[in-house]
Amino acid sequence: RIPVVTCSDISRFHLVRSAAQGGSFRLQCEALQDLVARFPTSGLADDALYKLATMVGSDAEATVLDRVLLLETLVGQFPTSVYGARALSLRAESYRERKNYEGAAQVTRQLLARFPYADECPGALLATANRFRDSAMPEQAVAAYRELLRPHPYSDEADAALFQMAETYRADHPTRPPTSAYADLPRDLPARSQPHSLNHGVGTVF
């Protein structure tokens, strides 16, 4: 039996082909927007939204589209999308680029709540904490480091978080002996059964 090919199928095929071609940035964006507008439940819309969001970030002046709004649409309309964790991580990164660190922290918490064991979580949490630290917001930085360490105590980012947390605490308490900042860490952090990780990058301060 020969399948019936409809005009809708043909239109979708041409839009997908146009969106996949690496030619004109403007034409690609238009094809992706058409895919989302004309086939919002086709199974291609979340893919198109995510690709469009990454493209807008690379050439923001070429389009009036807002990456954050695109990612909000993706996460809101497609809660079970395979791009969910990546979309939230990219949205947090977009807020950090705009120096909206509170917004980044809020989105990162959403990422942690919805996808607590996604690969994107530790990196997003660490990046947000570091931006708080670099912006002279030590209390927020320490809180963000702790948010990373609770669910991901054995991740690669956890070692960096431990060290940066101690450095942040030490910088915020300049009159205390340097070693006291590190000595206070065990009281603040969950138990870790791999103590060698605590010494990584800290040198001989213990």
PDB file of C-alpha atoms in Angstrom:
ATOM      1  CA  ARG A   1       0.000   0.000   0.000  1.00  0.00           C
ATOM      2  CA  ILE A   2       1.428   3.366  -1.055  1.00  0.00           C
ATOM      3  CA  PRO A   3       1.357   5.937   1.771  1.00  0.00           C
ATOM      4  CA  VAL A   4      -0.558   9.129   1.107  1.00  0.00           C
ATOM      5  CA  VAL A   5       1.701  12.187   1.034  1.00  0.00           C
ATOM      6  CA  THR A   6      -0.096  15.359   2.110  1.00  0.00           C
ATOM      7  CA  CYS A   7       0.788  18.988   1.544  1.00  0.00           C
ATOM      8  CA  SER A   8       1.524  19.183   5.267  1.00  0.00           C
ATOM      9  CA  ASP A   9       4.119  16.403   4.917  1.00  0.00           C
ATOM     10  CA  ILE A  10       5.734  18.169   1.959  1.00  0.00           C
ATOM     11  CA  SER A  11       5.831  21.506   3.786  1.00  0.00           C
ATOM     12  CA  ARG A  12       7.357  19.906   6.833  1.00  0.00           C
ATOM     13  CA  PHE A  13       9.979  18.148   4.714  1.00  0.00           C
ATOM     14  CA  HIS A  14      11.038  21.406   3.060  1.00  0.00           C
ATOM     15  CA  LEU A  15      11.167  23.244   6.375  1.00  0.00           C
ATOM     16  CA  VAL A  16      13.286  20.525   7.974  1.00  0.00           C
ATOM     17  CA  ARG A  17      15.639  20.541   4.999  1.00  0.00           C
ATOM     18  CA  SER A  18      15.940  24.347   5.086  1.00  0.00           C
ATOM     19  CA  ALA A  19      16.543  24.338   8.834  1.00  0.00           C
ATOM     20  CA  ALA A  20      19.255  21.686   8.533  1.00  0.00           C
ATOM     21  CA  GLN A  21      21.207  23.478   5.820  1.00  0.00           C
ATOM     22  CA  GLY A  22      24.153  25.539   6.979  1.00  0.00           C
ATOM     23  CA  GLY A  23      23.735  28.392   4.534  1.00  0.00           C
ATOM     24  CA  SER A  24      22.021  31.652   5.380  1.00  0.00           C
ATOM     25  CA  PHE A  25      21.629  32.300   9.089  1.00  0.00           C
ATOM     26  CA  ARG A  26      18.440  34.263   8.464  1.00  0.00           C
ATOM     27  CA  LEU A  27      16.859  31.530   6.324  1.00  0.00           C
ATOM     28  CA  GLN A  28      17.714  28.883   8.888  1.00  0.00           C
ATOM     29  CA  CYS A  29      16.120  30.932  11.662  1.00  0.00           C
ATOM     30  CA  GLU A  30      13.002  31.522   9.579  1.00  0.00           C
ATOM     31  CA  ALA A  31      12.682  27.809   8.755  1.00  0.00           C
ATOM     32  CA  LEU A  32      13.039  26.847  12.402  1.00  0.00           C
ATOM     33  CA  GLN A  33      10.448  29.428  13.455  1.00  0.00           C
ATOM     34  CA  ASP A  34       8.069  28.122  10.791  1.00  0.00           C
ATOM     35  CA  LEU A  35       8.541  24.587  12.077  1.00  0.00           C
ATOM     36  CA  VAL A  36       7.570  25.658  15.593  1.00  0.00           C
ATOM     37  CA  ALA A  37       4.615  27.760  14.415  1.00  0.00           C
ATOM     38  CA  ARG A  38       3.137  25.324  11.902  1.00  0.00           C
ATOM     39  CA  PHE A  39       3.923  21.995  13.559  1.00  0.00           C
ATOM     40  CA  PRO A  40       3.883  22.711  17.300  1.00  0.00           C
ATOM     41  CA  THR A  41       3.046  19.103  18.252  1.00  0.00           C
ATOM     42  CA  SER A  42       4.980  17.296  15.553  1.00  0.00           C
ATOM     43  CA  GLY A  43       7.855  16.117  17.720  1.00  0.00           C
ATOM     44  CA  LEU A  44      10.152  18.506  15.870  1.00  0.00           C
ATOM     45  CA  ALA A  45       9.180  21.706  17.652  1.00  0.00           C
ATOM     46  CA  ASP A  46      11.333  21.202  20.765  1.00  0.00           C
ATOM     47  CA  ASP A  47      14.317  20.269  18.583  1.00  0.00           C
ATOM     48  CA  ALA A  48      13.741  23.390  16.484  1.00  0.00           C
ATOM     49  CA  LEU A  49      13.413  25.622  19.556  1.00  0.00           C
ATOM     50  CA  TYR A  50      16.646  24.336  21.073  1.00  0.00           C
ATOM     51  CA  LYS A  51      18.582  24.700  17.832  1.00  0.00           C
ATOM     52  CA  LEU A  52      17.164  28.180  17.341  1.00  0.00           C
ATOM     53  CA  ALA A  53      18.172  29.165  20.881  1.00  0.00           C
ATOM     54  CA  THR A  54      21.761  28.039  20.316  1.00  0.00           C
ATOM     55  CA  MET A  55      21.909  29.902  17.003  1.00  0.00           C
ATOM     56  CA  VAL A  56      20.534  33.118  18.485  1.00  0.00           C
ATOM     57  CA  GLY A  57      23.265  33.012  21.104  1.00  0.00           C
ATOM     58  CA  SER A  58      25.960  32.779  18.442  1.00  0.00           C
ATOM     59  CA  ASP A  59      24.678  35.719  16.365  1.00  0.00           C
ATOM     60  CA  ALA A  60      22.287  37.698  18.519  1.00  0.00           C
ATOM     61  CA  GLU A  61      22.508  40.889  16.437  1.00  0.00           C
ATOM     62  CA  ALA A  62      21.218  39.118  13.335  1.00  0.00           C
ATOM     63  CA  THR A  63      17.768  38.481  14.814  1.00  0.00           C
ATOM     64  CA  VAL A  64      15.335  40.051  17.246  1.00  0.00           C
ATOM     65  CA  LEU A  65      14.749  36.684  18.912  1.00  0.00           C
ATOM     66  CA  ASP A  66      15.561  36.351  22.594  1.00  0.00           C
ATOM     67  CA  ARG A  67      17.379  33.183  23.628  1.00  0.00           C
ATOM     68  CA  VAL A  68      15.966  33.209  27.159  1.00  0.00           C
ATOM     69  CA  LEU A  69      12.376  33.452  25.892  1.00  0.00           C
ATOM     70  CA  LEU A  70      12.963  30.623  23.415  1.00  0.00           C
ATOM     71  CA  LEU A  71      14.293  28.394  26.180  1.00  0.00           C
ATOM     72  CA  GLU A  72      11.413  29.348  28.481  1.00  0.00           C
ATOM     73  CA  THR A  73       9.007  28.299  25.736  1.00  0.00           C
ATOM     74  CA  LEU A  74      10.809  24.992  25.234  1.00  0.00           C
ATOM     75  CA  VAL A  75      10.808  24.098  28.920  1.00  0.00           C
ATOM     76  CA  GLY A  76       7.238  25.259  29.452  1.00  0.00           C
ATOM     77  CA  GLN A  77       5.615  23.641  26.423  1.00  0.00           C
ATOM     78  CA  PHE A  78       7.709  20.482  26.339  1.00  0.00           C
ATOM     79  CA  PRO A  79       8.302  19.432  29.976  1.00  0.00           C
ATOM     80  CA  THR A  80       9.391  15.922  28.954  1.00  0.00           C
ATOM     81  CA  SER A  81      11.692  17.016  26.131  1.00  0.00           C
ATOM     82  CA  VAL A  82      15.104  15.375  25.874  1.00  0.00           C
ATOM     83  CA  TYR A  83      16.461  18.939  25.735  1.00  0.00           C
ATOM     84  CA  GLY A  84      15.004  19.868  29.128  1.00  0.00           C
ATOM     85  CA  ALA A  85      18.199  19.792  31.193  1.00  0.00           C
ATOM     86  CA  ARG A  86      20.300  21.350  28.446  1.00  0.00           C
ATOM     87  CA  ALA A  87      17.723  24.095  27.925  1.00  0.00           C
ATOM     88  CA  LEU A  88      17.699  25.035  31.614  1.00  0.00           C
ATOM     89  CA  SER A  89      21.495  24.948  31.759  1.00  0.00           C
ATOM     90  CA  LEU A  90      21.732  27.194  28.685  1.00  0.00           C
ATOM     91  CA  ARG A  91      19.110  29.522  30.129  1.00  0.00           C
ATOM     92  CA  ALA A  92      21.123  29.868  33.343  1.00  0.00           C
ATOM     93  CA  GLU A  93      24.222  30.585  31.249  1.00  0.00           C
ATOM     94  CA  SER A  94      22.303  33.293  29.371  1.00  0.00           C
ATOM     95  CA  TYR A  95      21.373  34.971  32.654  1.00  0.00           C
ATOM     96  CA  ARG A  96      25.007  34.841  33.785  1.00  0.00           C
ATOM     97  CA  GLU A  97      26.079  36.503  30.541  1.00  0.00           C
ATOM     98  CA  ARG A  98      23.618  39.299  31.322  1.00  0.00           C
ATOM     99  CA  LYS A  99      25.040  39.529  34.860  1.00  0.00           C
ATOM    100  CA  ASN A 100      21.682  38.491  36.274  1.00  0.00           C
ATOM    101  CA  TYR A 101      23.159  36.107  38.827  1.00  0.00           C
ATOM    102  CA  GLU A 102      20.019  35.802  40.920  1.00  0.00           C
ATOM    103  CA  GLY A 103      18.119  34.778  37.804  1.00  0.00           C
ATOM    104  CA  ALA A 104      20.841  32.267  36.973  1.00  0.00           C
ATOM    105  CA  ALA A 105      20.665  30.834  40.481  1.00  0.00           C
ATOM    106  CA  GLN A 106      16.882  30.510  40.281  1.00  0.00           C
ATOM    107  CA  VAL A 107      17.024  28.671  36.939  1.00  0.00           C
ATOM    108  CA  THR A 108      19.826  26.461  38.240  1.00  0.00           C
ATOM    109  CA  ARG A 109      17.596  25.462  41.167  1.00  0.00           C
ATOM    110  CA  GLN A 110      14.885  24.554  38.660  1.00  0.00           C
ATOM    111  CA  LEU A 111      17.436  22.427  36.827  1.00  0.00           C
ATOM    112  CA  LEU A 112      18.396  20.720  40.072  1.00  0.00           C
ATOM    113  CA  ALA A 113      14.764  20.144  41.082  1.00  0.00           C
ATOM    114  CA  ARG A 114      13.634  18.726  37.745  1.00  0.00           C
ATOM    115  CA  PHE A 115      16.787  16.912  36.661  1.00  0.00           C
ATOM    116  CA  PRO A 116      18.801  16.381  39.879  1.00  0.00           C
ATOM    117  CA  TYR A 117      21.235  13.892  38.348  1.00  0.00           C
ATOM    118  CA  ALA A 118      21.625  15.405  34.895  1.00  0.00           C
ATOM    119  CA  ASP A 119      25.191  15.871  33.694  1.00  0.00           C
ATOM    120  CA  GLU A 120      24.547  19.598  33.330  1.00  0.00           C
ATOM    121  CA  CYS A 121      23.775  20.176  37.051  1.00  0.00           C
ATOM    122  CA  PRO A 122      27.234  20.329  38.675  1.00  0.00           C
ATOM    123  CA  GLY A 123      28.690  22.603  36.000  1.00  0.00           C
ATOM    124  CA  ALA A 124      25.735  24.979  36.095  1.00  0.00           C
ATOM    125  CA  LEU A 125      25.847  25.182  39.888  1.00  0.00           C
ATOM    126  CA  LEU A 126      29.604  25.761  39.949  1.00  0.00           C
ATOM    127  CA  ALA A 127      29.426  28.466  37.271  1.00  0.00           C
ATOM    128  CA  THR A 128      26.688  30.317  39.149  1.00  0.00           C
ATOM    129  CA  ALA A 129      28.580  30.082  42.445  1.00  0.00           C
ATOM    130  CA  ASN A 130      31.770  31.376  40.824  1.00  0.00           C
ATOM    131  CA  ARG A 131      29.928  34.363  39.348  1.00  0.00           C
ATOM    132  CA  PHE A 132      28.549  35.226  42.791  1.00  0.00           C
ATOM    133  CA  ARG A 133      32.081  34.979  44.185  1.00  0.00           C
ATOM    134  CA  ASP A 134      33.566  37.167  41.440  1.00  0.00           C
ATOM    135  CA  SER A 135      30.828  39.734  42.020  1.00  0.00           C
ATOM    136  CA  ALA A 136      31.729  40.134  45.707  1.00  0.00           C
ATOM    137  CA  MET A 137      28.625  38.267  46.886  1.00  0.00           C
ATOM    138  CA  PRO A 138      30.241  35.731  49.245  1.00  0.00           C
ATOM    139  CA  GLU A 139      27.099  34.595  51.075  1.00  0.00           C
ATOM    140  CA  GLN A 140      25.322  33.749  47.834  1.00  0.00           C
ATOM    141  CA  ALA A 141      28.474  32.063  46.516  1.00  0.00           C
ATOM    142  CA  VAL A 142      28.842  29.816  49.546  1.00  0.00           C
ATOM    143  CA  ALA A 143      25.141  28.910  49.407  1.00  0.00           C
ATOM    144  CA  ALA A 144      25.492  27.963  45.731  1.00  0.00           C
ATOM    145  CA  TYR A 145      28.588  25.850  46.425  1.00  0.00           C
ATOM    146  CA  ARG A 146      26.631  23.990  49.094  1.00  0.00           C
ATOM    147  CA  GLU A 147      23.774  23.416  46.657  1.00  0.00           C
ATOM    148  CA  LEU A 148      26.278  21.687  44.386  1.00  0.00           C
ATOM    149  CA  LEU A 149      27.882  19.590  47.105  1.00  0.00           C
ATOM    150  CA  ARG A 150      24.700  18.152  48.577  1.00  0.00           C
ATOM    151  CA  PRO A 151      23.499  16.144  45.563  1.00  0.00           C
ATOM    152  CA  HIS A 152      26.854  15.837  43.759  1.00  0.00           C
ATOM    153  CA  PRO A 153      29.534  15.279  46.441  1.00  0.00           C
ATOM    154  CA  TYR A 154      31.666  13.046  44.196  1.00  0.00           C
ATOM    155  CA  SER A 155      31.468  14.995  40.945  1.00  0.00           C
ATOM    156  CA  ASP A 156      34.562  16.568  39.396  1.00  0.00           C
ATOM    157  CA  GLU A 157      33.078  19.970  40.157  1.00  0.00           C
ATOM    158  CA  ALA A 158      32.730  19.135  43.875  1.00  0.00           C
ATOM    159  CA  ASP A 159      36.473  19.356  44.466  1.00  0.00           C
ATOM    160  CA  ALA A 160      36.614  22.795  42.877  1.00  0.00           C
ATOM    161  CA  ALA A 161      33.542  23.833  44.882  1.00  0.00           C
ATOM    162  CA  LEU A 162      35.167  22.773  48.157  1.00  0.00           C
ATOM    163  CA  PHE A 163      38.312  24.721  47.444  1.00  0.00           C
ATOM    164  CA  GLN A 164      36.515  27.827  46.151  1.00  0.00           C
ATOM    165  CA  MET A 165      34.101  27.731  49.054  1.00  0.00           C
ATOM    166  CA  ALA A 166      36.972  27.766  51.517  1.00  0.00           C
ATOM    167  CA  GLU A 167      38.727  30.548  49.607  1.00  0.00           C
ATOM    168  CA  THR A 168      35.521  32.592  49.548  1.00  0.00           C
ATOM    169  CA  TYR A 169      35.006  32.068  53.261  1.00  0.00           C
ATOM    170  CA  ARG A 170      38.615  32.971  53.993  1.00  0.00           C
ATOM    171  CA  ALA A 171      38.435  36.157  51.887  1.00  0.00           C
ATOM    172  CA  ASP A 172      35.279  37.175  53.726  1.00  0.00           C
ATOM    173  CA  HIS A 173      36.989  36.681  57.101  1.00  0.00           C
ATOM    174  CA  PRO A 174      40.463  38.222  56.578  1.00  0.00           C
ATOM    175  CA  THR A 175      41.283  38.412  60.271  1.00  0.00           C
ATOM    176  CA  ARG A 176      40.986  34.667  60.827  1.00  0.00           C
ATOM    177  CA  PRO A 177      43.949  32.316  60.362  1.00  0.00           C
ATOM    178  CA  PRO A 178      44.003  30.834  56.823  1.00  0.00           C
ATOM    179  CA  THR A 179      43.646  27.257  58.025  1.00  0.00           C
ATOM    180  CA  SER A 180      40.485  27.969  59.994  1.00  0.00           C
ATOM    181  CA  ALA A 181      38.470  28.431  56.805  1.00  0.00           C
ATOM    182  CA  TYR A 182      39.371  24.927  55.725  1.00  0.00           C
ATOM    183  CA  ALA A 183      38.881  23.495  59.207  1.00  0.00           C
ATOM    184  CA  ASP A 184      35.308  24.799  59.210  1.00  0.00           C
ATOM    185  CA  LEU A 185      34.380  22.924  56.031  1.00  0.00           C
ATOM    186  CA  PRO A 186      33.542  19.530  57.575  1.00  0.00           C
ATOM    187  CA  ARG A 187      30.885  21.154  59.773  1.00  0.00           C
ATOM    188  CA  ASP A 188      29.164  22.722  56.782  1.00  0.00           C
ATOM    189  CA  LEU A 189      29.286  19.906  54.268  1.00  0.00           C
ATOM    190  CA  PRO A 190      27.717  16.448  53.980  1.00  0.00           C
ATOM    191  CA  ALA A 191      29.887  13.490  54.852  1.00  0.00           C
ATOM    192  CA  ARG A 192      32.095  12.298  52.029  1.00  0.00           C
ATOM    193  CA  SER A 193      33.439   8.767  52.130  1.00  0.00           C
ATOM    194  CA  GLN A 194      36.368   9.659  49.879  1.00  0.00           C
ATOM    195  CA  PRO A 195      38.506  11.992  52.019  1.00  0.00           C
ATOM    196  CA  HIS A 196      41.225  12.237  49.390  1.00  0.00           C
ATOM    197  CA  SER A 197      38.914  14.533  47.408  1.00  0.00           C
ATOM    198  CA  LEU A 198      39.014  17.098  50.214  1.00  0.00           C
ATOM    199  CA  ASN A 199      42.736  17.528  49.777  1.00  0.00           C
ATOM    200  CA  HIS A 200      42.652  17.988  46.025  1.00  0.00           C
ATOM    201  CA  GLY A 201      44.067  21.379  45.095  1.00  0.00           C
ATOM    202  CA  VAL A 202      44.324  22.583  48.695  1.00  0.00           C
ATOM    203  CA  GLY A 203      48.013  21.916  49.204  1.00  0.00           C
ATOM    204  CA  THR A 204      49.327  21.479  52.748  1.00  0.00           C
ATOM    205  CA  VAL A 205      46.942  23.720  54.667  1.00  0.00           C
ATOM    206  CA  PHE A 206      45.431  20.798  56.621  1.00  0.00           C
TER     207      PHE A 206
END
